[in-house]
PDB file of C-alpha atoms in Angstrom:
ATOM      1  CA  MET A 881       0.000   0.000   0.000  1.00  0.00           C
ATOM      2  CA  LYS A 882       1.385   3.393  -0.966  1.00  0.00           C
ATOM      3  CA  ASP A 883       2.039   5.995   1.720  1.00  0.00           C
ATOM      4  CA  THR A 884      -0.443   8.852   1.885  1.00  0.00           C
ATOM      5  CA  LYS A 885       0.967  11.947   0.199  1.00  0.00           C
ATOM      6  CA  THR A 886       1.145  15.199   2.128  1.00  0.00           C
ATOM      7  CA  VAL A 887      -0.324  18.252   0.390  1.00  0.00           C
ATOM      8  CA  PHE A 888       0.394  21.741   1.711  1.00  0.00           C
ATOM      9  CA  VAL A 889      -2.083  24.425   0.597  1.00  0.00           C
ATOM     10  CA  THR A 890      -1.469  28.157   0.927  1.00  0.00           C
ATOM     11  CA  GLY A 891      -4.413  30.517   0.562  1.00  0.00           C
ATOM     12  CA  ALA A 892      -6.643  27.679   1.740  1.00  0.00           C
ATOM     13  CA  THR A 893      -9.242  30.014   3.245  1.00  0.00           C
ATOM     14  CA  GLY A 894      -9.394  32.322   0.213  1.00  0.00           C
ATOM     15  CA  PHE A 895     -11.888  32.221  -2.651  1.00  0.00           C
ATOM     16  CA  VAL A 896     -10.269  29.453  -4.721  1.00  0.00           C
ATOM     17  CA  GLY A 897      -8.973  27.708  -1.605  1.00  0.00           C
ATOM     18  CA  ARG A 898     -12.421  27.305  -0.062  1.00  0.00           C
ATOM     19  CA  HIS A 899     -13.774  25.803  -3.278  1.00  0.00           C
ATOM     20  CA  LEU A 900     -10.747  23.491  -3.460  1.00  0.00           C
ATOM     21  CA  LEU A 901     -11.364  22.171   0.051  1.00  0.00           C
ATOM     22  CA  ALA A 902     -15.063  21.655  -0.695  1.00  0.00           C
ATOM     23  CA  ALA A 903     -14.087  19.602  -3.762  1.00  0.00           C
ATOM     24  CA  VAL A 904     -11.581  17.584  -1.727  1.00  0.00           C
ATOM     25  CA  ILE A 905     -14.334  16.674   0.729  1.00  0.00           C
ATOM     26  CA  HIS A 906     -16.845  15.950  -2.044  1.00  0.00           C
ATOM     27  CA  LYS A 907     -14.394  13.753  -3.960  1.00  0.00           C
ATOM     28  CA  ARG A 908     -13.195  12.103  -0.723  1.00  0.00           C
ATOM     29  CA  LEU A 909      -9.600  12.934  -1.538  1.00  0.00           C
ATOM     30  CA  ALA A 910      -8.694  13.210   2.140  1.00  0.00           C
ATOM     31  CA  ASN A 911      -8.304   9.412   2.021  1.00  0.00           C
ATOM     32  CA  LYS A 912      -5.661   9.772  -0.681  1.00  0.00           C
ATOM     33  CA  PHE A 913      -3.832  12.839   0.632  1.00  0.00           C
ATOM     34  CA  ASN A 914      -2.936  14.329   3.989  1.00  0.00           C
ATOM     35  CA  PHE A 915      -3.919  17.998   3.660  1.00  0.00           C
ATOM     36  CA  ILE A 916      -2.154  20.726   5.631  1.00  0.00           C
ATOM     37  CA  LEU A 917      -3.739  24.165   5.304  1.00  0.00           C
ATOM     38  CA  LEU A 918      -2.062  27.512   5.896  1.00  0.00           C
ATOM     39  CA  SER A 919      -4.258  30.283   7.296  1.00  0.00           C
ATOM     40  CA  ARG A 920      -3.448  33.648   8.848  1.00  0.00           C
ATOM     41  CA  ARG A 921      -6.216  33.159  11.387  1.00  0.00           C
ATOM     42  CA  GLU A 922      -7.881  30.367  13.307  1.00  0.00           C
ATOM     43  CA  VAL A 923     -10.859  29.098  11.313  1.00  0.00           C
ATOM     44  CA  PRO A 924     -13.055  26.002  11.634  1.00  0.00           C
ATOM     45  CA  VAL A 925     -11.975  23.269   9.217  1.00  0.00           C
ATOM     46  CA  ASN A 926     -13.014  19.731   8.424  1.00  0.00           C
ATOM     47  CA  PRO A 927     -11.396  17.255  10.862  1.00  0.00           C
ATOM     48  CA  ASP A 928      -9.716  15.561   7.885  1.00  0.00           C
ATOM     49  CA  PHE A 929      -7.550  18.676   7.454  1.00  0.00           C
ATOM     50  CA  GLN A 930      -4.676  19.949   9.570  1.00  0.00           C
ATOM     51  CA  LEU A 931      -4.659  23.728  10.073  1.00  0.00           C
ATOM     52  CA  VAL A 932      -1.446  25.713  10.505  1.00  0.00           C
ATOM     53  CA  VAL A 933      -2.070  29.286  11.657  1.00  0.00           C
ATOM     54  CA  ALA A 934       0.687  31.553  10.356  1.00  0.00           C
ATOM     55  CA  ASP A 935       1.417  34.295   7.869  1.00  0.00           C
ATOM     56  CA  LEU A 936       2.769  33.288   4.461  1.00  0.00           C
ATOM     57  CA  CYS A 937       5.821  35.440   5.196  1.00  0.00           C
ATOM     58  CA  ASP A 938       6.595  33.522   8.412  1.00  0.00           C
ATOM     59  CA  GLU A 939       9.545  31.750   6.818  1.00  0.00           C
ATOM     60  CA  ASP A 940      10.306  29.240   9.572  1.00  0.00           C
ATOM     61  CA  VAL A 941       6.741  27.931   9.806  1.00  0.00           C
ATOM     62  CA  VAL A 942       6.177  27.799   6.050  1.00  0.00           C
ATOM     63  CA  ARG A 943       9.542  26.181   5.295  1.00  0.00           C
ATOM     64  CA  LYS A 944       8.879  23.453   7.855  1.00  0.00           C
ATOM     65  CA  GLN A 945       5.590  22.529   6.173  1.00  0.00           C
ATOM     66  CA  VAL A 946       6.947  22.781   2.623  1.00  0.00           C
ATOM     67  CA  ARG A 947       9.937  20.552   3.359  1.00  0.00           C
ATOM     68  CA  LYS A 948       7.752  17.668   4.488  1.00  0.00           C
ATOM     69  CA  SER A 949       5.178  17.983   1.688  1.00  0.00           C
ATOM     70  CA  ASP A 950       4.939  15.886  -1.469  1.00  0.00           C
ATOM     71  CA  VAL A 951       2.710  18.458  -3.181  1.00  0.00           C
ATOM     72  CA  VAL A 952       2.521  22.209  -2.567  1.00  0.00           C
ATOM     73  CA  ILE A 953      -0.525  24.042  -3.931  1.00  0.00           C
ATOM     74  CA  HIS A 954       0.343  27.732  -3.788  1.00  0.00           C
ATOM     75  CA  LEU A 955      -2.828  29.820  -4.058  1.00  0.00           C
ATOM     76  CA  ALA A 956      -2.069  32.696  -1.696  1.00  0.00           C
ATOM     77  CA  SER A 957      -1.272  36.097  -3.171  1.00  0.00           C
ATOM     78  CA  VAL A 958      -1.949  39.808  -2.875  1.00  0.00           C
ATOM     79  CA  LEU A 959      -4.273  40.838  -5.717  1.00  0.00           C
ATOM     80  CA  ASP A 960      -4.260  44.623  -5.398  1.00  0.00           C
ATOM     81  CA  SER A 961      -1.306  46.237  -7.181  1.00  0.00           C
ATOM     82  CA  SER A 962      -1.480  49.213  -4.819  1.00  0.00           C
ATOM     83  CA  ASP A 963      -0.723  47.028  -1.783  1.00  0.00           C
ATOM     84  CA  LYS A 964       2.720  47.870  -0.389  1.00  0.00           C
ATOM     85  CA  ASN A 965       3.289  44.229   0.612  1.00  0.00           C
ATOM     86  CA  LEU A 966       2.648  42.811  -2.857  1.00  0.00           C
ATOM     87  CA  GLU A 967       6.242  41.905  -3.760  1.00  0.00           C
ATOM     88  CA  LYS A 968       6.948  40.640  -0.253  1.00  0.00           C
ATOM     89  CA  VAL A 969       4.057  38.191  -0.458  1.00  0.00           C
ATOM     90  CA  ASN A 970       3.783  37.381  -4.160  1.00  0.00           C
ATOM     91  CA  VAL A 971       7.486  37.241  -4.983  1.00  0.00           C
ATOM     92  CA  ASP A 972       9.654  36.833  -1.869  1.00  0.00           C
ATOM     93  CA  ALA A 973       7.414  34.345  -0.046  1.00  0.00           C
ATOM     94  CA  SER A 974       6.736  32.384  -3.254  1.00  0.00           C
ATOM     95  CA  LEU A 975      10.427  32.074  -4.071  1.00  0.00           C
ATOM     96  CA  ASP A 976      11.150  30.965  -0.515  1.00  0.00           C
ATOM     97  CA  ILE A 977       8.601  28.173  -0.962  1.00  0.00           C
ATOM     98  CA  LEU A 978      10.261  27.248  -4.251  1.00  0.00           C
ATOM     99  CA  ARG A 979      13.684  27.002  -2.590  1.00  0.00           C
ATOM    100  CA  SER A 980      12.291  24.921   0.283  1.00  0.00           C
ATOM    101  CA  LEU A 981      10.694  22.152  -1.784  1.00  0.00           C
ATOM    102  CA  LYS A 982      12.052  18.699  -1.116  1.00  0.00           C
ATOM    103  CA  LYS A 983      13.434  16.577  -3.944  1.00  0.00           C
ATOM    104  CA  GLY A 984      10.670  15.013  -6.014  1.00  0.00           C
ATOM    105  CA  ALA A 985       7.923  17.300  -4.712  1.00  0.00           C
ATOM    106  CA  LYS A 986       5.277  18.773  -7.026  1.00  0.00           C
ATOM    107  CA  PHE A 987       4.685  22.544  -7.058  1.00  0.00           C
ATOM    108  CA  ILE A 988       1.313  23.809  -8.318  1.00  0.00           C
ATOM    109  CA  PHE A 989       1.416  27.572  -8.780  1.00  0.00           C
ATOM    110  CA  LEU A 990      -1.713  29.631  -9.412  1.00  0.00           C
ATOM    111  CA  SER A 991      -0.612  32.436 -11.703  1.00  0.00           C
ATOM    112  CA  SER A 992      -2.775  34.667 -13.916  1.00  0.00           C
ATOM    113  CA  ALA A 993      -3.675  35.114 -17.573  1.00  0.00           C
ATOM    114  CA  THR A 994      -2.854  38.807 -17.108  1.00  0.00           C
ATOM    115  CA  VAL A 995       0.847  37.971 -17.476  1.00  0.00           C
ATOM    116  CA  ASN A 996       0.149  37.986 -21.233  1.00  0.00           C
ATOM    117  CA  TYR A 997      -1.161  41.559 -21.327  1.00  0.00           C
ATOM    118  CA  PRO A 998       1.036  44.109 -23.175  1.00  0.00           C
ATOM    119  CA  ILE A 999       0.845  46.399 -20.142  1.00  0.00           C
ATOM    120  CA  LYS A1000       1.460  44.551 -16.894  1.00  0.00           C
ATOM    121  CA  THR A1001       0.363  45.602 -13.434  1.00  0.00           C
ATOM    122  CA  ARG A1002       2.552  45.029 -10.381  1.00  0.00           C
ATOM    123  CA  TYR A1003       0.401  41.976  -9.704  1.00  0.00           C
ATOM    124  CA  ALA A1004       0.993  40.488 -13.166  1.00  0.00           C
ATOM    125  CA  ASN A1005       4.712  41.256 -12.974  1.00  0.00           C
ATOM    126  CA  SER A1006       4.964  39.520  -9.610  1.00  0.00           C
ATOM    127  CA  LYS A1007       3.419  36.376 -11.088  1.00  0.00           C
ATOM    128  CA  LEU A1008       5.712  36.521 -14.109  1.00  0.00           C
ATOM    129  CA  ILE A1009       8.831  36.799 -11.935  1.00  0.00           C
ATOM    130  CA  VAL A1010       7.878  33.673  -9.996  1.00  0.00           C
ATOM    131  CA  GLU A1011       6.908  31.788 -13.164  1.00  0.00           C
ATOM    132  CA  LYS A1012      10.341  32.491 -14.636  1.00  0.00           C
ATOM    133  CA  ARG A1013      12.146  31.217 -11.551  1.00  0.00           C
ATOM    134  CA  ILE A1014       9.979  28.103 -11.434  1.00  0.00           C
ATOM    135  CA  LYS A1015      10.770  27.271 -15.061  1.00  0.00           C
ATOM    136  CA  GLU A1016      14.492  27.830 -14.480  1.00  0.00           C
ATOM    137  CA  SER A1017      14.464  25.362 -11.588  1.00  0.00           C
ATOM    138  CA  ASN A1018      14.669  21.577 -11.744  1.00  0.00           C
ATOM    139  CA  ILE A1019      11.466  21.014  -9.803  1.00  0.00           C
ATOM    140  CA  ASN A1020       8.335  19.303 -11.019  1.00  0.00           C
ATOM    141  CA  TYR A1021       5.649  21.945 -11.463  1.00  0.00           C
ATOM    142  CA  THR A1022       2.350  22.910 -13.022  1.00  0.00           C
ATOM    143  CA  ILE A1023       1.693  26.610 -13.572  1.00  0.00           C
ATOM    144  CA  ILE A1024      -1.979  27.484 -13.989  1.00  0.00           C
ATOM    145  CA  ARG A1025      -2.924  30.777 -15.652  1.00  0.00           C
ATOM    146  CA  PRO A1026      -6.653  31.385 -15.211  1.00  0.00           C
ATOM    147  CA  SER A1027      -8.639  34.225 -16.715  1.00  0.00           C
ATOM    148  CA  TRP A1028     -11.102  36.017 -14.427  1.00  0.00           C
ATOM    149  CA  ILE A1029     -12.377  33.330 -12.032  1.00  0.00           C
ATOM    150  CA  TYR A1030     -16.015  33.677 -11.041  1.00  0.00           C
ATOM    151  CA  GLY A1031     -18.215  31.901  -8.528  1.00  0.00           C
ATOM    152  CA  ASN A1032     -19.726  32.389  -5.101  1.00  0.00           C
ATOM    153  CA  GLY A1033     -17.234  33.825  -2.647  1.00  0.00           C
ATOM    154  CA  SER A1034     -15.396  36.010  -5.161  1.00  0.00           C
ATOM    155  CA  ARG A1035     -15.598  39.653  -4.060  1.00  0.00           C
ATOM    156  CA  SER A1036     -15.752  40.965  -7.608  1.00  0.00           C
ATOM    157  CA  PHE A1037     -18.372  38.417  -8.642  1.00  0.00           C
ATOM    158  CA  GLU A1038     -20.470  38.963  -5.509  1.00  0.00           C
ATOM    159  CA  LYS A1039     -20.467  42.672  -6.346  1.00  0.00           C
ATOM    160  CA  LEU A1040     -21.632  41.883  -9.880  1.00  0.00           C
ATOM    161  CA  LEU A1041     -24.338  39.577  -8.486  1.00  0.00           C
ATOM    162  CA  ASN A1042     -25.565  42.368  -6.242  1.00  0.00           C
ATOM    163  CA  TYR A1043     -25.836  44.714  -9.220  1.00  0.00           C
ATOM    164  CA  ALA A1044     -27.576  42.056 -11.321  1.00  0.00           C
ATOM    165  CA  LYS A1045     -30.154  41.370  -8.608  1.00  0.00           C
ATOM    166  CA  ASN A1046     -30.818  44.902  -7.415  1.00  0.00           C
ATOM    167  CA  SER A1047     -29.921  47.503 -10.054  1.00  0.00           C
ATOM    168  CA  ARG A1048     -32.147  48.790 -12.805  1.00  0.00           C
ATOM    169  CA  VAL A1049     -29.246  50.115 -14.871  1.00  0.00           C
ATOM    170  CA  ILE A1050     -25.802  48.483 -15.014  1.00  0.00           C
ATOM    171  CA  PRO A1051     -22.924  50.128 -16.930  1.00  0.00           C
ATOM    172  CA  VAL A1052     -20.388  47.631 -18.319  1.00  0.00           C
ATOM    173  CA  ILE A1053     -17.293  47.769 -20.491  1.00  0.00           C
ATOM    174  CA  ASN A1054     -17.853  47.115 -24.195  1.00  0.00           C
ATOM    175  CA  GLN A1055     -15.570  44.088 -24.221  1.00  0.00           C
ATOM    176  CA  MET A1056     -15.381  40.366 -24.903  1.00  0.00           C
ATOM    177  CA  ILE A1057     -14.326  38.312 -21.866  1.00  0.00           C
ATOM    178  CA  GLN A1058     -13.516  34.666 -21.063  1.00  0.00           C
ATOM    179  CA  PRO A1059     -14.646  34.170 -17.453  1.00  0.00           C
ATOM    180  CA  VAL A1060     -13.863  30.744 -16.022  1.00  0.00           C
ATOM    181  CA  PHE A1061     -15.935  29.040 -13.337  1.00  0.00           C
ATOM    182  CA  VAL A1062     -14.046  28.389 -10.106  1.00  0.00           C
ATOM    183  CA  GLY A1063     -15.017  24.709 -10.135  1.00  0.00           C
ATOM    184  CA  ASP A1064     -13.161  24.190 -13.415  1.00  0.00           C
ATOM    185  CA  VAL A1065     -10.019  25.798 -12.002  1.00  0.00           C
ATOM    186  CA  VAL A1066     -10.286  23.623  -8.900  1.00  0.00           C
ATOM    187  CA  ASP A1067     -10.624  20.454 -11.012  1.00  0.00           C
ATOM    188  CA  LEU A1068      -7.475  21.432 -12.911  1.00  0.00           C
ATOM    189  CA  ILE A1069      -5.599  22.026  -9.654  1.00  0.00           C
ATOM    190  CA  ILE A1070      -6.618  18.620  -8.313  1.00  0.00           C
ATOM    191  CA  ASN A1071      -5.697  16.851 -11.560  1.00  0.00           C
ATOM    192  CA  SER A1072      -2.328  18.612 -11.536  1.00  0.00           C
ATOM    193  CA  THR A1073      -1.270  16.758  -8.393  1.00  0.00           C
ATOM    194  CA  ASP A1074      -0.298  13.790 -10.565  1.00  0.00           C
ATOM    195  CA  LYS A1075      -0.472  15.179 -14.138  1.00  0.00           C
ATOM    196  CA  TYR A1076       0.781  17.988 -16.365  1.00  0.00           C
ATOM    197  CA  ASP A1077       4.398  17.859 -15.208  1.00  0.00           C
ATOM    198  CA  ARG A1078       6.431  20.970 -16.103  1.00  0.00           C
ATOM    199  CA  GLU A1079       3.462  22.444 -17.962  1.00  0.00           C
ATOM    200  CA  THR A1080       2.034  25.969 -18.067  1.00  0.00           C
ATOM    201  CA  ILE A1081      -1.713  25.772 -18.643  1.00  0.00           C
ATOM    202  CA  GLU A1082      -3.942  28.691 -19.557  1.00  0.00           C
ATOM    203  CA  ILE A1083      -7.564  28.116 -18.614  1.00  0.00           C
ATOM    204  CA  ALA A1084     -10.570  30.252 -19.501  1.00  0.00           C
ATOM    205  CA  GLY A1085     -14.217  29.882 -20.376  1.00  0.00           C
ATOM    206  CA  GLU A1086     -16.128  30.628 -23.543  1.00  0.00           C
ATOM    207  CA  LYS A1087     -15.671  34.050 -25.138  1.00  0.00           C
ATOM    208  CA  ILE A1088     -18.703  36.177 -24.330  1.00  0.00           C
ATOM    209  CA  ALA A1089     -19.596  39.866 -24.347  1.00  0.00           C
ATOM    210  CA  TYR A1090     -19.482  41.369 -20.865  1.00  0.00           C
ATOM    211  CA  GLN A1091     -22.994  42.705 -21.479  1.00  0.00           C
ATOM    212  CA  SER A1092     -24.319  39.231 -22.309  1.00  0.00           C
ATOM    213  CA  PHE A1093     -22.582  37.723 -19.265  1.00  0.00           C
ATOM    214  CA  VAL A1094     -24.321  40.182 -16.939  1.00  0.00           C
ATOM    215  CA  GLU A1095     -27.685  39.833 -18.695  1.00  0.00           C
ATOM    216  CA  ARG A1096     -27.660  36.029 -18.444  1.00  0.00           C
ATOM    217  CA  ILE A1097     -26.849  36.118 -14.746  1.00  0.00           C
ATOM    218  CA  ALA A1098     -29.548  38.715 -14.092  1.00  0.00           C
ATOM    219  CA  ALA A1099     -32.084  36.641 -16.059  1.00  0.00           C
ATOM    220  CA  PHE A1100     -31.211  33.590 -13.955  1.00  0.00           C
ATOM    221  CA  PHE A1101     -32.417  35.514 -10.901  1.00  0.00           C
ATOM    222  CA  GLY A1102     -35.530  36.731 -12.697  1.00  0.00           C
ATOM    223  CA  LYS A1103     -34.205  40.240 -13.272  1.00  0.00           C
ATOM    224  CA  LYS A1104     -33.972  42.313 -16.425  1.00  0.00           C
ATOM    225  CA  PRO A1105     -31.849  45.415 -15.818  1.00  0.00           C
ATOM    226  CA  LEU A1106     -30.795  47.760 -18.582  1.00  0.00           C
ATOM    227  CA  VAL A1107     -27.172  46.802 -19.254  1.00  0.00           C
ATOM    228  CA  VAL A1108     -25.413  49.701 -20.951  1.00  0.00           C
ATOM    229  CA  ARG A1109     -22.173  49.141 -22.864  1.00  0.00           C
ATOM    230  CA  LEU A1110     -19.646  51.928 -22.396  1.00  0.00           C
ATOM    231  CA  PRO A1111     -16.293  52.503 -24.137  1.00  0.00           C
ATOM    232  CA  TYR A1112     -12.940  52.068 -22.416  1.00  0.00           C
ATOM    233  CA  VAL A1113     -12.378  55.845 -22.343  1.00  0.00           C
ATOM    234  CA  PHE A1114     -15.314  56.232 -19.924  1.00  0.00           C
ATOM    235  CA  PHE A1115     -13.645  53.951 -17.379  1.00  0.00           C
ATOM    236  CA  TRP A1116     -10.270  55.622 -17.986  1.00  0.00           C
ATOM    237  CA  LEU A1117     -11.818  58.992 -17.101  1.00  0.00           C
ATOM    238  CA  LEU A1118     -13.578  57.439 -14.109  1.00  0.00           C
ATOM    239  CA  PHE A1119     -10.313  55.965 -12.840  1.00  0.00           C
ATOM    240  CA  ASN A1120      -8.431  59.247 -13.136  1.00  0.00           C
ATOM    241  CA  ALA A1121     -11.246  61.170 -11.459  1.00  0.00           C
ATOM    242  CA  SER A1122     -11.304  58.669  -8.604  1.00  0.00           C
ATOM    243  CA  GLN A1123      -7.641  59.372  -7.816  1.00  0.00           C
ATOM    244  CA  ILE A1124      -8.650  62.618  -6.107  1.00  0.00           C
ATOM    245  CA  LEU A1125     -11.619  61.089  -4.277  1.00  0.00           C
ATOM    246  CA  PRO A1126     -11.456  59.495  -0.791  1.00  0.00           C
ATOM    247  CA  ILE A1127     -13.164  56.357  -2.152  1.00  0.00           C
ATOM    248  CA  LYS A1128     -11.489  54.501  -5.016  1.00  0.00           C
ATOM    249  CA  ILE A1129     -14.204  53.676  -7.539  1.00  0.00           C
ATOM    250  CA  LEU A1130     -11.885  51.793  -9.883  1.00  0.00           C
ATOM    251  CA  THR A1131      -8.444  50.248  -9.398  1.00  0.00           C
ATOM    252  CA  LYS A1132      -5.530  50.324 -11.822  1.00  0.00           C
ATOM    253  CA  ASP A1133      -5.802  46.542 -12.109  1.00  0.00           C
ATOM    254  CA  SER A1134      -9.444  46.803 -13.202  1.00  0.00           C
ATOM    255  CA  LEU A1135      -8.561  49.478 -15.727  1.00  0.00           C
ATOM    256  CA  VAL A1136      -5.922  47.238 -17.324  1.00  0.00           C
ATOM    257  CA  ASP A1137      -8.406  44.337 -17.361  1.00  0.00           C
ATOM    258  CA  PHE A1138     -10.857  46.590 -19.183  1.00  0.00           C
ATOM    259  CA  GLU A1139      -8.250  47.525 -21.787  1.00  0.00           C
ATOM    260  CA  TYR A1140      -7.105  44.005 -22.661  1.00  0.00           C
ATOM    261  CA  SER A1141      -8.839  40.668 -23.113  1.00  0.00           C
ATOM    262  CA  THR A1142      -7.682  37.099 -22.601  1.00  0.00           C
ATOM    263  CA  ASN A1143      -7.461  34.952 -25.705  1.00  0.00           C
ATOM    264  CA  VAL A1144      -7.210  31.352 -24.559  1.00  0.00           C
ATOM    265  CA  ASP A1145      -7.511  28.651 -27.225  1.00  0.00           C
ATOM    266  CA  LEU A1146     -10.257  26.388 -25.863  1.00  0.00           C
ATOM    267  CA  LYS A1147      -9.698  23.769 -28.584  1.00  0.00           C
ATOM    268  CA  LEU A1148      -6.056  23.433 -27.533  1.00  0.00           C
ATOM    269  CA  LEU A1149      -7.098  23.273 -23.879  1.00  0.00           C
ATOM    270  CA  LYS A1150      -9.365  20.330 -24.647  1.00  0.00           C
ATOM    271  CA  LYS A1151      -7.049  18.559 -27.109  1.00  0.00           C
ATOM    272  CA  LYS A1152      -3.843  18.790 -25.067  1.00  0.00           C
ATOM    273  CA  TYR A1153      -5.166  18.613 -21.508  1.00  0.00           C
ATOM    274  CA  GLY A1154      -8.668  17.176 -21.847  1.00  0.00           C
ATOM    275  CA  VAL A1155     -10.114  20.236 -20.116  1.00  0.00           C
ATOM    276  CA  THR A1156     -13.468  21.692 -21.189  1.00  0.00           C
ATOM    277  CA  PRO A1157     -14.548  24.574 -18.922  1.00  0.00           C
ATOM    278  CA  LYS A1158     -18.287  24.985 -18.392  1.00  0.00           C
ATOM    279  CA  SER A1159     -20.090  27.735 -20.281  1.00  0.00           C
ATOM    280  CA  VAL A1160     -21.954  30.315 -18.219  1.00  0.00           C
ATOM    281  CA  ASP A1161     -25.240  28.764 -19.412  1.00  0.00           C
ATOM    282  CA  VAL A1162     -24.198  25.366 -18.053  1.00  0.00           C
ATOM    283  CA  VAL A1163     -23.051  26.891 -14.757  1.00  0.00           C
ATOM    284  CA  LEU A1164     -26.433  28.581 -14.386  1.00  0.00           C
ATOM    285  CA  SER A1165     -28.459  25.548 -15.495  1.00  0.00           C
ATOM    286  CA  GLU A1166     -26.663  23.373 -12.944  1.00  0.00           C
ATOM    287  CA  LYS A1167     -27.348  26.030 -10.279  1.00  0.00           C
ATOM    288  CA  LEU A1168     -23.679  26.281  -9.377  1.00  0.00           C
ATOM    289  CA  ILE A1169     -24.068  29.894  -8.269  1.00  0.00           C
ATOM    290  CA  GLU A1170     -26.637  31.340  -5.897  1.00  0.00           C
TER     291      GLU A1170
END
């Protein structure tokens, strides 16, 4: 009988992390793996999981867990490019994990499709730096580059849901997007524990107009708001105006997302990796959001 593998998960209590743990329980993977979760605060967890309460930048604690793990799933990161601790968390802590991996361990790194944008935010640059160092190393890895991940528990998606349910008029960017459901990203993470060695995988959903995405979600909840498409210049002006206001209406990261679109080849994703992300219609029909 094979020994149970130890899996160390950073960002376990975040948006993607919570969905990952729910999938682990649903798929009964706790019988196959010994899961150790890193959290900055004490939170209730399933008894099948071991919780380690520490900051990602607590080198001694994190190194100890990484060195005894067969698989490290690194989800934790700072998303806001204006955060002064971004490089400390996204780059320094990530590279320390990379250096601490034991021989033969698998490193699953959640990056971002924004690394492909012509103009890169601090967040995208931080992911790109770590990607480069991972690829230069001799470790076994899978780098996952998702587009915008949506699902319950995402702050940005919950905000959109609130607008869809309660607003009569919703202004949106006149743009095509490729949102990917969180469950599809989680499935790819789980499959990467024993597949896709030394691969960088871009994952996204169907290409859909932002307006249509919002309208379909609103219709699912029995709402029919007026969704107004606005040009990029409107949001550029809004961002610059918000710089002198006490409340930031729009972040630089959002502005860059509005300017560029992901362009993931879904046929290649299916042919090479056997991955077919759910369309928004399927997600809604299966009642995977609420």
